[in-house]
Short mmCIF file of C-alpha atoms and ligand atoms in Angstrom, two decimals:
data_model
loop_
_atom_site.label_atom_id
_atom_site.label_comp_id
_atom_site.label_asym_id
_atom_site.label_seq_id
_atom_site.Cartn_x
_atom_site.Cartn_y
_atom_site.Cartn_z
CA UNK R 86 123.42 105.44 -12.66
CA UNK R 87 122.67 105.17 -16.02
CA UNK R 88 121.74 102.23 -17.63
CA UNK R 89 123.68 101.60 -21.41
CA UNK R 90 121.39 101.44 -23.94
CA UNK R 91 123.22 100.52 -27.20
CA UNK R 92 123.26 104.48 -28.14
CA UNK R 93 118.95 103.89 -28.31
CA UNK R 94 118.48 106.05 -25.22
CA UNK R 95 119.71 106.86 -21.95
CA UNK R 96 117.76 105.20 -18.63
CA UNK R 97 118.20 106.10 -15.45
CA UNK R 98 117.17 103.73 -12.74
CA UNK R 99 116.98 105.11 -9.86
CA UNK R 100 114.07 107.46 -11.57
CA UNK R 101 112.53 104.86 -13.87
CA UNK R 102 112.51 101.94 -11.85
CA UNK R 103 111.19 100.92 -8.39
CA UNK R 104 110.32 98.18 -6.34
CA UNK R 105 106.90 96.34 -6.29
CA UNK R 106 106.29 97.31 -2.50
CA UNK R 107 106.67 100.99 -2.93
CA UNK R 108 103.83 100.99 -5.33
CA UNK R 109 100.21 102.23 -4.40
CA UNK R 110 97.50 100.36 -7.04
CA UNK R 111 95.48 103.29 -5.86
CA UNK R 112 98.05 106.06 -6.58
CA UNK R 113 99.14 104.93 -10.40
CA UNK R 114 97.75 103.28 -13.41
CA UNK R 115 99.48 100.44 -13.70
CA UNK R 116 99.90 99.04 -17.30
CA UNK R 117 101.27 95.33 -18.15
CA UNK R 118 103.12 94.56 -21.31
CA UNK R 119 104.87 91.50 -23.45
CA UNK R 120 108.38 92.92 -24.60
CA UNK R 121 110.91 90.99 -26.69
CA UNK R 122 113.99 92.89 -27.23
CA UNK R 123 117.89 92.72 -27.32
CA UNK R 124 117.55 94.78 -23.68
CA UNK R 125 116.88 92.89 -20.49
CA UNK R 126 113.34 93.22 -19.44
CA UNK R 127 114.01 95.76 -16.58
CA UNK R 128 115.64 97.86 -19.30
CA UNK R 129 112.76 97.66 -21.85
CA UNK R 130 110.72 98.52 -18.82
CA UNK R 131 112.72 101.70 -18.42
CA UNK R 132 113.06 102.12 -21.49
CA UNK R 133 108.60 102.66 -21.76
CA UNK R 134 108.51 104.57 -19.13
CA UNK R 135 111.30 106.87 -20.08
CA UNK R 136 109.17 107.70 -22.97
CA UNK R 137 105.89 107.90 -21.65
CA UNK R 138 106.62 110.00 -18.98
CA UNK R 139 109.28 112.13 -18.79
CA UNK R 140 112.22 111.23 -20.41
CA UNK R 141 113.58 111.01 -23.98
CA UNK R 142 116.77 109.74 -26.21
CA UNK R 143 119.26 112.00 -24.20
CA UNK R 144 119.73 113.94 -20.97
CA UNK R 145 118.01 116.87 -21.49
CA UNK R 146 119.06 120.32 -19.67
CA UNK R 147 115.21 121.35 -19.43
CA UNK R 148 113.64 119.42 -16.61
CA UNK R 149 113.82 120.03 -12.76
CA UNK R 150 113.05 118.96 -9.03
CA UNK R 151 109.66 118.78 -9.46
CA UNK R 152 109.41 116.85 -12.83
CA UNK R 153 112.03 114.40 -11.69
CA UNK R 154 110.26 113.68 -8.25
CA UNK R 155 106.19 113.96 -9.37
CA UNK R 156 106.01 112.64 -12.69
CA UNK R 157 107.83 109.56 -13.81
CA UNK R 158 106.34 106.51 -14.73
CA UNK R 159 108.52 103.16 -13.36
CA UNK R 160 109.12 100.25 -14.09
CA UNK R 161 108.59 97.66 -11.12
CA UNK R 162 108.37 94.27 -11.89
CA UNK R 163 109.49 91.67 -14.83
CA UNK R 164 108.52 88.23 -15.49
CA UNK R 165 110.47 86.05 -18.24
CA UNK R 166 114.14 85.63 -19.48
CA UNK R 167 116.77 87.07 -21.15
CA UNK R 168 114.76 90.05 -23.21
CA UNK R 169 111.14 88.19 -23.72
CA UNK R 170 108.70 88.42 -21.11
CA UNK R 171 106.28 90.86 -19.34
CA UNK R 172 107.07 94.38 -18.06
CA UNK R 173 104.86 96.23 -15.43
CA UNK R 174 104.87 99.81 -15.32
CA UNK R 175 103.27 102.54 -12.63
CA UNK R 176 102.04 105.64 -14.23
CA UNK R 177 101.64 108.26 -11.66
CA UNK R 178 98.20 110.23 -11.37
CA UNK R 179 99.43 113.65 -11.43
CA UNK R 180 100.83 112.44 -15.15
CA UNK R 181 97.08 113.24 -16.07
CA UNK R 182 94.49 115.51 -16.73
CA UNK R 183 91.11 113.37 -16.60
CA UNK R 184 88.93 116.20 -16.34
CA UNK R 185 90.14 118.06 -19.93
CA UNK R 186 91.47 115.23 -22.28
CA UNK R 187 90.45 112.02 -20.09
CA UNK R 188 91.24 108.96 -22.30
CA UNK R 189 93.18 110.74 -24.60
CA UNK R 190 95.52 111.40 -22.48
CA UNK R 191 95.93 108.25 -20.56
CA UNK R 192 96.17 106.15 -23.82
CA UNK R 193 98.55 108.95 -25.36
CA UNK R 194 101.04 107.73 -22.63
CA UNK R 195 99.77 103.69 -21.44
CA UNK R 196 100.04 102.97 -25.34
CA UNK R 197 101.72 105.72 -27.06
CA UNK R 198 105.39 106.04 -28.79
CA UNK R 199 105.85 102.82 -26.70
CA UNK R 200 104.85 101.16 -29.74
CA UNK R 201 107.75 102.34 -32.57
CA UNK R 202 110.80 101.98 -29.83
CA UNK R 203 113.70 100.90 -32.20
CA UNK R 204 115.10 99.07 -28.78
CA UNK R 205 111.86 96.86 -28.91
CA UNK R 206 111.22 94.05 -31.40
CA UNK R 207 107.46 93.68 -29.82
CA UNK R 208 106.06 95.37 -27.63
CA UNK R 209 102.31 94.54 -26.51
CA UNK R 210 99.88 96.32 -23.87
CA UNK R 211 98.28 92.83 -22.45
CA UNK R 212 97.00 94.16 -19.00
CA UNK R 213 96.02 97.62 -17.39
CA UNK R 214 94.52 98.12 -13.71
CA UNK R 215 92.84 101.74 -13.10
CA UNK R 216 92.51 102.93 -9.65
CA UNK R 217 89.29 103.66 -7.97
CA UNK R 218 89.76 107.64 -8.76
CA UNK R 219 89.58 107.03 -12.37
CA UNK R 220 87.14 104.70 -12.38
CA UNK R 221 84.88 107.03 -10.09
CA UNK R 222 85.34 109.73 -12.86
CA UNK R 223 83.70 107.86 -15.55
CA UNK R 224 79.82 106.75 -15.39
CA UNK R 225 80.12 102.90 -16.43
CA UNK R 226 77.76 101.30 -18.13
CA UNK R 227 74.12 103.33 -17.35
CA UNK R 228 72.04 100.17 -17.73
CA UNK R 229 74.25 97.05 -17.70
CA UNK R 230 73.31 93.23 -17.97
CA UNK R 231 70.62 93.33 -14.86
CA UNK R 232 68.67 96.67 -16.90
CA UNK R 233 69.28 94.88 -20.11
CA UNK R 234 67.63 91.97 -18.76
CA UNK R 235 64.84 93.93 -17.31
CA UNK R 236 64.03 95.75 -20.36
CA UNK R 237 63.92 92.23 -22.59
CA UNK R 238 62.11 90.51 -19.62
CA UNK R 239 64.40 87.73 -18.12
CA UNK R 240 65.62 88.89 -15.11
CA UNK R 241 63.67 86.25 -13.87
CA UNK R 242 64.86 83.30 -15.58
CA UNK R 243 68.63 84.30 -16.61
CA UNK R 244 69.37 82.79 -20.05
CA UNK R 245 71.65 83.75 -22.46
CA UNK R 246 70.23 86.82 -24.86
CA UNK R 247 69.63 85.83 -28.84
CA UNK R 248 70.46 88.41 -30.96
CA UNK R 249 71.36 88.33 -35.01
CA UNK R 250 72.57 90.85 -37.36
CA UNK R 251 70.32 91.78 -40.26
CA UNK R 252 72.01 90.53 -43.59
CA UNK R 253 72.81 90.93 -45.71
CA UNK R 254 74.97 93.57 -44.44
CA UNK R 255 74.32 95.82 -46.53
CA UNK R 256 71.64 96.43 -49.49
CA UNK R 257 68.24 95.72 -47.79
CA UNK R 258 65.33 98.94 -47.99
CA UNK R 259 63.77 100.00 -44.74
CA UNK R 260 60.99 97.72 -45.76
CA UNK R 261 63.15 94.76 -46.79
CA UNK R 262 64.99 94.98 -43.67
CA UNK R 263 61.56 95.57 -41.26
CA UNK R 264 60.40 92.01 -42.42
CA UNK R 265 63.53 90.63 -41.51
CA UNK R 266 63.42 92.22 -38.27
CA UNK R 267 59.58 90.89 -38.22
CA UNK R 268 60.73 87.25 -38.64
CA UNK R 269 63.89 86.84 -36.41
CA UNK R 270 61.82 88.58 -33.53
CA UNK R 271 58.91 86.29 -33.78
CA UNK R 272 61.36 83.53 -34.03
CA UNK R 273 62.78 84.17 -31.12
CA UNK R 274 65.20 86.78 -31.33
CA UNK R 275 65.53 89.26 -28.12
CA UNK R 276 68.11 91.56 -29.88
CA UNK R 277 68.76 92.70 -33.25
CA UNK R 278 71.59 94.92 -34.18
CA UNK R 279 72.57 96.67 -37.91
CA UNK R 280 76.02 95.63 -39.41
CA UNK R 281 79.02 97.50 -38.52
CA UNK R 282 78.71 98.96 -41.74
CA UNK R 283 75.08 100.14 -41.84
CA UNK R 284 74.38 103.79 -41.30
CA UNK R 285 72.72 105.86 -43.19
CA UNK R 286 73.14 105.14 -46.96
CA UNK R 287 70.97 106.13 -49.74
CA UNK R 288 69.39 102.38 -49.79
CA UNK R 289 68.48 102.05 -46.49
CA UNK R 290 68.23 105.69 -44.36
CA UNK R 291 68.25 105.39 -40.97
CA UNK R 292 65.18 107.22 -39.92
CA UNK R 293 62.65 105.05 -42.30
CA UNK R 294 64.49 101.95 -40.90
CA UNK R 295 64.14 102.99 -37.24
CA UNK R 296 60.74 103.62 -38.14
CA UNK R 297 59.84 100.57 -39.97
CA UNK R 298 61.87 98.49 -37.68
CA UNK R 299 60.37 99.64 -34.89
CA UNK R 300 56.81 99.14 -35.82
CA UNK R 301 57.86 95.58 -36.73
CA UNK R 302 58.77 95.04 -32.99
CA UNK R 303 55.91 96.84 -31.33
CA UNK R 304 53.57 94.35 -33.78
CA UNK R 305 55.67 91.40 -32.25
CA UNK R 306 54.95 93.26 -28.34
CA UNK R 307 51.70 92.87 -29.28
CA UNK R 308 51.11 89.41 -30.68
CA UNK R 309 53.48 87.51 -28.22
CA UNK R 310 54.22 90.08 -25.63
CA UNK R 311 57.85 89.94 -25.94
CA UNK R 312 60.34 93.40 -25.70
CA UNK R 313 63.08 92.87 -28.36
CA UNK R 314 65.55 95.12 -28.49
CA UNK R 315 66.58 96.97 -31.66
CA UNK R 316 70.73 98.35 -32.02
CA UNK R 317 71.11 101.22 -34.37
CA UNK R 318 74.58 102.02 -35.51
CA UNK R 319 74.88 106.00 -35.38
CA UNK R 320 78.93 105.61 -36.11
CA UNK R 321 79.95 108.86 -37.98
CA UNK R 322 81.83 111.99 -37.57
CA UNK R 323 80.33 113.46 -33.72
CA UNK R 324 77.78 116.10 -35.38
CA UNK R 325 76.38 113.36 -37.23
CA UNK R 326 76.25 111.46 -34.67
CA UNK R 327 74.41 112.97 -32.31
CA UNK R 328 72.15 113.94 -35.14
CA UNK R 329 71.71 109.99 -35.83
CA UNK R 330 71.21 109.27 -32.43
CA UNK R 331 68.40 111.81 -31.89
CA UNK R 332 66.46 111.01 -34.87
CA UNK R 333 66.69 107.13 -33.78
CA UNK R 334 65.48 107.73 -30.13
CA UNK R 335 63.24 110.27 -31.52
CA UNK R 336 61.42 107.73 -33.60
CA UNK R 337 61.51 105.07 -31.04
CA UNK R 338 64.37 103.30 -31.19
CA UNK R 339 65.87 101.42 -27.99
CA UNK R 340 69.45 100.81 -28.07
CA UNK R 341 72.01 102.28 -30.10
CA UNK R 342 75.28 101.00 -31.44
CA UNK R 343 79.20 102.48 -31.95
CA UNK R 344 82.12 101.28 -33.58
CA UNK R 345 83.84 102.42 -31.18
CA UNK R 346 87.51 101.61 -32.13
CA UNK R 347 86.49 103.45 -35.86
CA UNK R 348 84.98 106.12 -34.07
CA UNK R 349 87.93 106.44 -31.52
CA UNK R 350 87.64 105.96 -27.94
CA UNK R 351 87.48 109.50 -26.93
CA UNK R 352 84.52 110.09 -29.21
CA UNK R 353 83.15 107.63 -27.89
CA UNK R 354 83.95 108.90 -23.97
CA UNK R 355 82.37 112.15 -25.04
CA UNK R 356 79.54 110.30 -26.61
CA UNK R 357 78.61 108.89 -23.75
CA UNK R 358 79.49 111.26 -21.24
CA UNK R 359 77.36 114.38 -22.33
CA UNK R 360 73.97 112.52 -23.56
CA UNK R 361 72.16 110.36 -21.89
CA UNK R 362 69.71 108.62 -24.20
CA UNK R 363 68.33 106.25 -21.92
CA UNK R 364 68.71 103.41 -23.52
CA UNK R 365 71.34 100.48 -23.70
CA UNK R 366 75.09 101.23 -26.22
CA UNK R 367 75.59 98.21 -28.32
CA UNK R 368 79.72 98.40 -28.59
CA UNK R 369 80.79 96.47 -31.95
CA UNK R 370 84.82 96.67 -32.32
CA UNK R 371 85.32 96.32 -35.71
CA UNK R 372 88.86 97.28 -36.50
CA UNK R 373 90.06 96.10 -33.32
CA UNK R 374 92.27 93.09 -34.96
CA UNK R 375 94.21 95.72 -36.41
CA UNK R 376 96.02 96.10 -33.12
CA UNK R 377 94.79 92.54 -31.14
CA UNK R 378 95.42 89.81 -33.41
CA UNK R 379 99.13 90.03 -32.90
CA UNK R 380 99.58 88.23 -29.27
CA UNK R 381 103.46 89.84 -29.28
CA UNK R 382 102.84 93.12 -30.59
CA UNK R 383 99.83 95.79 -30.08
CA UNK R 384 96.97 96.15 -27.66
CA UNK R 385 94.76 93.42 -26.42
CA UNK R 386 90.95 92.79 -26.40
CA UNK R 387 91.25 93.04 -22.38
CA UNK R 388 92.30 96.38 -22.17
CA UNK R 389 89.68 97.68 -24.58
CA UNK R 390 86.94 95.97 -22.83
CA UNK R 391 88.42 97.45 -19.50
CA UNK R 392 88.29 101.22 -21.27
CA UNK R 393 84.91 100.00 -22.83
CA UNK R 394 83.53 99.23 -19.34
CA UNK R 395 84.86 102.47 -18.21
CA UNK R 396 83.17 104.55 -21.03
CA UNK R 397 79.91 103.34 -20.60
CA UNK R 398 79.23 100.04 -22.69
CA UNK R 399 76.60 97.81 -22.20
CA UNK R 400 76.97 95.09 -24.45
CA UNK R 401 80.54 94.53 -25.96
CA UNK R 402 81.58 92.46 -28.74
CA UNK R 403 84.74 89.98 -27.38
CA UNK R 404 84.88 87.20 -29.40
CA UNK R 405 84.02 83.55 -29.41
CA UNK R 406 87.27 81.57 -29.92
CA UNK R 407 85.97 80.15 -33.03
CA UNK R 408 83.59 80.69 -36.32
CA UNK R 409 84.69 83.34 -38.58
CA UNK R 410 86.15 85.57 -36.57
CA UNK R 411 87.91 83.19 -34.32
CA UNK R 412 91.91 84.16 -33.73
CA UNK R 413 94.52 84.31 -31.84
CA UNK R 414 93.10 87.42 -29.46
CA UNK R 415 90.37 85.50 -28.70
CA UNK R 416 92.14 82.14 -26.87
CA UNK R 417 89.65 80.83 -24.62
CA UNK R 418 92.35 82.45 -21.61
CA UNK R 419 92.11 85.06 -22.75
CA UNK R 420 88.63 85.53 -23.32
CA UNK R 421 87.44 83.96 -19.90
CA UNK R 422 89.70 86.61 -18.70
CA UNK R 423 87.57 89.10 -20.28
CA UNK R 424 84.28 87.79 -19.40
CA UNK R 425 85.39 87.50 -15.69
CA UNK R 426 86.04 91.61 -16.05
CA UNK R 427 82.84 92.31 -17.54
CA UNK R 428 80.86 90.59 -15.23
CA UNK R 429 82.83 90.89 -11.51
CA UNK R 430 82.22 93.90 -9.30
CA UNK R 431 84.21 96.83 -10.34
CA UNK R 432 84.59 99.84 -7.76
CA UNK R 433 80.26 99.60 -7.69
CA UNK R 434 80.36 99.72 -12.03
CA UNK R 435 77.47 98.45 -13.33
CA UNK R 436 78.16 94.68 -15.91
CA UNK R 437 78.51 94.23 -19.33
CA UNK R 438 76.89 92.17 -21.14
CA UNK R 439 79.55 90.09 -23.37
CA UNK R 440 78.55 89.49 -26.87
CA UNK R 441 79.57 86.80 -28.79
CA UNK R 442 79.45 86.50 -32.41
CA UNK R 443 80.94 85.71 -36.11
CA UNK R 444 80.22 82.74 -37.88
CA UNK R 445 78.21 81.38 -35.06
CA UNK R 446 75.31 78.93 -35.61
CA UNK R 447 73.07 76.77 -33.73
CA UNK R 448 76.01 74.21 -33.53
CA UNK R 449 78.03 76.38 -31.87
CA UNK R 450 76.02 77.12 -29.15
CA UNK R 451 76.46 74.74 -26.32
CA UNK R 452 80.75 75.52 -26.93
CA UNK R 453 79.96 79.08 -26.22
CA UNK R 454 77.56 78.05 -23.45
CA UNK R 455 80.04 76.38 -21.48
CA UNK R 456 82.66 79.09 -21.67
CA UNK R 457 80.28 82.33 -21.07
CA UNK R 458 77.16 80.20 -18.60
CA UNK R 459 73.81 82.12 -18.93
CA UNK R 460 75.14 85.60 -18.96
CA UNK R 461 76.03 86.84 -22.46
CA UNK R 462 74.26 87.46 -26.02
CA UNK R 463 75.13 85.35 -28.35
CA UNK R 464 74.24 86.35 -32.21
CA UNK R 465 73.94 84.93 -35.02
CA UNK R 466 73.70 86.88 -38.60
CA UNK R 467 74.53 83.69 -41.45
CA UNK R 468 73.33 81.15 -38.57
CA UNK R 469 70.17 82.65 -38.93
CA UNK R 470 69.61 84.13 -42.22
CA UNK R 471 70.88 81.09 -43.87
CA UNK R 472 68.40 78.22 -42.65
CA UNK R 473 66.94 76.72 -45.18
CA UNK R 474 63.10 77.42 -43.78
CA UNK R 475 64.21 80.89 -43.53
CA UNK R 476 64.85 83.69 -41.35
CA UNK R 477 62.23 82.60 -38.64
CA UNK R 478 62.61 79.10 -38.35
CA UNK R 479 66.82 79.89 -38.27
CA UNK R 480 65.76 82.10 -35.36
CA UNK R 481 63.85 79.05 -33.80
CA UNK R 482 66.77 76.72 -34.10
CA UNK R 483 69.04 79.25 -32.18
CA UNK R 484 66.57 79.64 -28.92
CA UNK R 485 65.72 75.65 -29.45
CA UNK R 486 69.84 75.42 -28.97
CA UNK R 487 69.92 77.85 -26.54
CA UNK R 488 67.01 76.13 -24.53
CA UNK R 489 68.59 72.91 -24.98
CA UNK R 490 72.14 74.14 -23.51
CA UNK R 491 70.02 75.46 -20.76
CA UNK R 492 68.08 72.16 -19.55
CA UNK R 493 71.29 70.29 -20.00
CA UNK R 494 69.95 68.16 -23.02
CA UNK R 495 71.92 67.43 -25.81
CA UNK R 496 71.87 69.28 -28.89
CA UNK R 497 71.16 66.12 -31.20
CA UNK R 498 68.93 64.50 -28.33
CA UNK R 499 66.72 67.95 -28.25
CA UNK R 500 66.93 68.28 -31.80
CA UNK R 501 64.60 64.61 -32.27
CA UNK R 502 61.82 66.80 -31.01
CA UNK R 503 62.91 70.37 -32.44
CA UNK R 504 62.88 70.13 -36.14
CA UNK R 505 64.09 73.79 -36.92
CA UNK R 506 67.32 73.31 -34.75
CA UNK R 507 67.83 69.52 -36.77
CA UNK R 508 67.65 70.90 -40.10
CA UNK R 509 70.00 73.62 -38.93
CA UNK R 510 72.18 70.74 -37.22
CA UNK R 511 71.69 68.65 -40.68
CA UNK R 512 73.16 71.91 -42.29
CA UNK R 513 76.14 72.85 -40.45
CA UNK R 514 76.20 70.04 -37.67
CA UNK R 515 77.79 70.34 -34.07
CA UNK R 516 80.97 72.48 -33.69
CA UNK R 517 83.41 72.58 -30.88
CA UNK R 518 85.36 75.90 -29.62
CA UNK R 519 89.41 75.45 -30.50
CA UNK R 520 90.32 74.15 -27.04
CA UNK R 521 86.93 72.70 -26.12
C1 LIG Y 24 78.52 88.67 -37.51
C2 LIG Y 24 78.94 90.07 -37.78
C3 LIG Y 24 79.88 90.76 -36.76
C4 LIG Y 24 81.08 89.96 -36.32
C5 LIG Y 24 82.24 90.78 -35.79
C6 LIG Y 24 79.62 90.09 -39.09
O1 LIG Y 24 77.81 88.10 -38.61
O2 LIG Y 24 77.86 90.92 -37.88
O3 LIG Y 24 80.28 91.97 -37.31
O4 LIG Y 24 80.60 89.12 -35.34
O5 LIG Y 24 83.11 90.01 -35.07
O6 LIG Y 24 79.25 90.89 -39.96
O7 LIG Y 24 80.56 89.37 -39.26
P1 LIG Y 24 77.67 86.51 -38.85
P2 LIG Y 24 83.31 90.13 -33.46
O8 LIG Y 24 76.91 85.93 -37.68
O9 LIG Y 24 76.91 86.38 -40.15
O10 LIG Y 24 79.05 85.94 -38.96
O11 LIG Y 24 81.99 89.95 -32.83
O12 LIG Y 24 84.25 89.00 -33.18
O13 LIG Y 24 83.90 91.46 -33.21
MG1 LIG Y 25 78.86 92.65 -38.68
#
C-alpha cells in the first residue's frame, strides 16, 4: 500500500518498513536518527530508507524481484510524537561493497541525500551499530590505550595522559618550537601534539621540526628517563601524505596525527589500512562542528568516534563539555556515551584513548577527572603556555592537578604545597564542567 506523501515521494510499506523482531543486528547496519517533520515518524523513516536504498520520488518501471527482495533498507522502530522523535533504520549487507569503496559507501547511504529531504525539517544521524562482519573487516586501532600506555610507561600505575599543543599555533621555527617541546616534556608532559593547522609551512618544515623535536625528547629520555610521545600532523592531499609520514617516522618521530574529518574519512581508511607505521594515530576532528553542533540536524560526535574506532584511531579528540570548545555536541550524555564506546570491548577491537581538550587548564582538571576516571589524555595548549613561570612550570601545574585528582586531594588543599598549580589556580581559579 502506498503511503501518501504530500506529492514529496511515494513509500511503500510493506518494502520499507518492518518489525523490530524480524531484524538480525548481525545481518544490517542499523543507523538511528532524530527527525522532525510534517510526516509521522514511521513515514520519515520510510521516507530515509526509500532514498538510501532503493527507492526514489516515484514508482519507477526499472527495478525487479531481486532488488525489491535483497536490497531495501527499513524502517523498524520510532520513538516520539506526532513528527519529532527518533527513527531506526536496517541497512541490509548485500547494500555494500566493503572490500572496493568500504566507508564510502556505507556513509554514501547511512548519511547521504537523507540530509536535503524537502519532507524533513531536521534530520540527524545520532546512533549507528555495525555488525561483527564489518567490524572484522577493518583493523581497529593497532596500538590502543594499553600500547599507548606501554610506550609512555604507565601501564603500571594508570593515570590520566598530559599532553599540550605547541602554541602558538602557528609561527614558531623548528628551533623555537624544540624548546617548547624541551620545557613541557620536562615539566611533565607525556604527549605533545602540533596544531591542527601545522604542517609543513615555510616557517616551520616538518622534517627540521621532527628532527629538532625529537632530539629535544630523547635529551629529556635521558635526563629523567621518561618516553614522551611526539604527534605530527601529516594532513594533506594522500601523496603528500604518505610522503609526510615517511619523512617523520624516518627521522624518528613516534606518533602521527590526521584531521581526519578535513582529510575525509576514506582517506583516512586508506591511510591506515595500507601502511603500517608502527606507531600510535593522534585523530584531531577539526571541522567536525560543522555537522555536530546542531543536536536536531547533522551527524553526531558518536558516530564519528564509532567510524574512528573502526579506522584505526588511537587517541581521538571528543570533547570536554566545557572551555573553549565546549557545545552542545559535547553534553556530558552524550560524551559519557562516547567514552563508554571507546573504552568497552568491541568484537576483540583494541581502546581508544579519549582526548580531551580546548580551553582546558589546571582548574579544569578534577571536572574532567570525574567524567573520563584515569583513562584519557587530557591537553592543555593556553593552560600551559600561558602560566606566568612559563611553559615548564604550566606543565608542572597540570601533572600537580592531575596528581592531586588522583590521590583524591583537593585542588586548593594540594595546591598549599604545589606552588606551580596555585599560581595557575591564582590565574584562572577552579572551573566546573556545565552539568557538574
Ligand atoms: C586546544 C587546541 C585543539 C582543540 C580542538 C586548539 O588548544 O589545540 O585544537 O582542543 O577542540 O587549538 O584549540 P588550547 P576539540 O588548549 O590552547 O585551547 O579537542 O574539542 O576537538
Ligand atoms: Mg588545535
Amino acid at each position: 500500500m502506498a503511503h501518501g506523501t504530500g506529492g514529496k515521494g511515494i513509500y511503500l510499506d510493506e518494502i520499507f518498513y518492518t518489525t523490530p523482531e524480524s531484524i538480525d543486528p548481525e545481518k544490517y547496519i542499523i543507523a538511528k536518527y532524530y527527525v522532525e517533520s510534517e510526516l509521522d515518524l514511521k513515514a520519515s523513516g520510510i521516507a530515509i530508507a526509500t532514498e538510501e536504498s532503493i527507492g526514489t520520488w516515484t514508482e519507477i518501471t526499472t527495478t525487479n524481484e531481486w532488488v525489491k527482495t535483497r536490497l531495501p533498507a527499513k524502517a523498524f522502530r520510532t520513538e516520539g510524537s506526532g513528527g519529532t522523535g527518533f527513527v531506526w533504520v536496517a541497512y541490509p549487507l548485500d547494500l555494500f561493497d566493503l572490500e572496493t569503496s568500504g566507508i564510502a559507501n556505507i556513509l554514501s547511504m547511512v548519511a547521504g541525500n537523507l540530509f536535503g529531504l524537502s519532507a524533513l525539517k531536521n534530520v540527524r544521524l545520532v546512533d549507528i551499530d555495525f555488525p561483527g562482519e564489518i567490524v572484522g573487516a577493518y583493523p581497529g586501532p593497532r596500538i590502543g590505550i594499553e600500547g599507548v600506555r606501554r610506550l609512555v610507561g604507565t601501564e603500571a600505575s594508570p593515570r590520566p595522559h598530559l599532553g599540550t599543543i605547541v602554541k602558538p599555533k602557528v609561527g614558531l621555527s623548528p628551533e623555537q618550537t624544540a624548546k617548547v617541546c624541551y620545557e613541557a616534556a620536562i615539566g611533565g608532559v607525556d604527549f605533545i601534539k602540533d596544531d591542527e593547522t601545522l604542517v609543513n609551512q615555510k616557517f616551520c618544515p616538518l622534517q627540521d621540526r621532527v628532527v629538532r623535536v625529537m632530539e629535544a625528547l630523547d635529551r629529556v629520555k635521558s635526563e629523567t628517563g621518561r618516553n614522551v610521545l611526539f604527534a605530527v600532523n601529516v594532513t594533506a592531499d594522500p601523496e603528500n601524505m604518505v610522503r609526510h609520514a615517511e619523512t617523520a617516522i624516518d627521522n624518528g618521530a613516534n606518533t602521527l596525527m590526521l584531521d581526519i574529518v578535513i582529510l575525509g574519512l576514506p582517506t583516512v581508511e586508506w591511510f591506515i589500512k595500507s601502511h603500517d607505521f608502527h606507531v600510535p594515530i593522534h585523530m584531531h576532528r577539526a571541522m567536525h562542528a560543522a555537522f555536530t553542533r546542531n543536536p536536531k540536524h547533522g551527524i553526531s560526535m558518536l558516530v564519528l568516534a564509532k567510524i574512528a574506532r573502526l579506522l584505526g584511531g588511537d587517541q581521538l579528540h571528543v570533547g570536554s563539555g566545557a572551555g573553549k570548545m565546549g557545545g552542545e555536541e559535547s553534553t556530558k550524555t552524550e560524551l559519557n556515551h562516547i567514552i563508554d564506546f571507546l573504552r568497552s570491548e568491541w568484537h576483540g577491537k583494541r581502546r581508544v584513548f579519549p582526548v580531551a581538550s580546548g580551553g582546558i587548564h589546571p582548574g579544569f582538571v578534577p571536572a574532567n577527572y570525574r567524567v573520563f576516571g584515569n583513562d584519557f589524555v587530557i591537553n592543555a595548549g593556553g593552560g600551559i603556555h600561558g602560566h606566568p613561570r612559563g611553559t615548564r612550570a604550566g606543565a608542572a601545574a597540570m601533572r600537580q592537578a592531575i596528581d592531586a585528582c588522583v590521590k583524591g586531594i583537593p585542588l586548593e588543599a594540594y595546591a598549599k604545597s604545589h606552588e606551580e598549580l596555585r599560581i595557575a589556580l591564582e590565574r584562572w581559579g577552579e572551573r566546573r564542567l556545565s552539568e557538574d
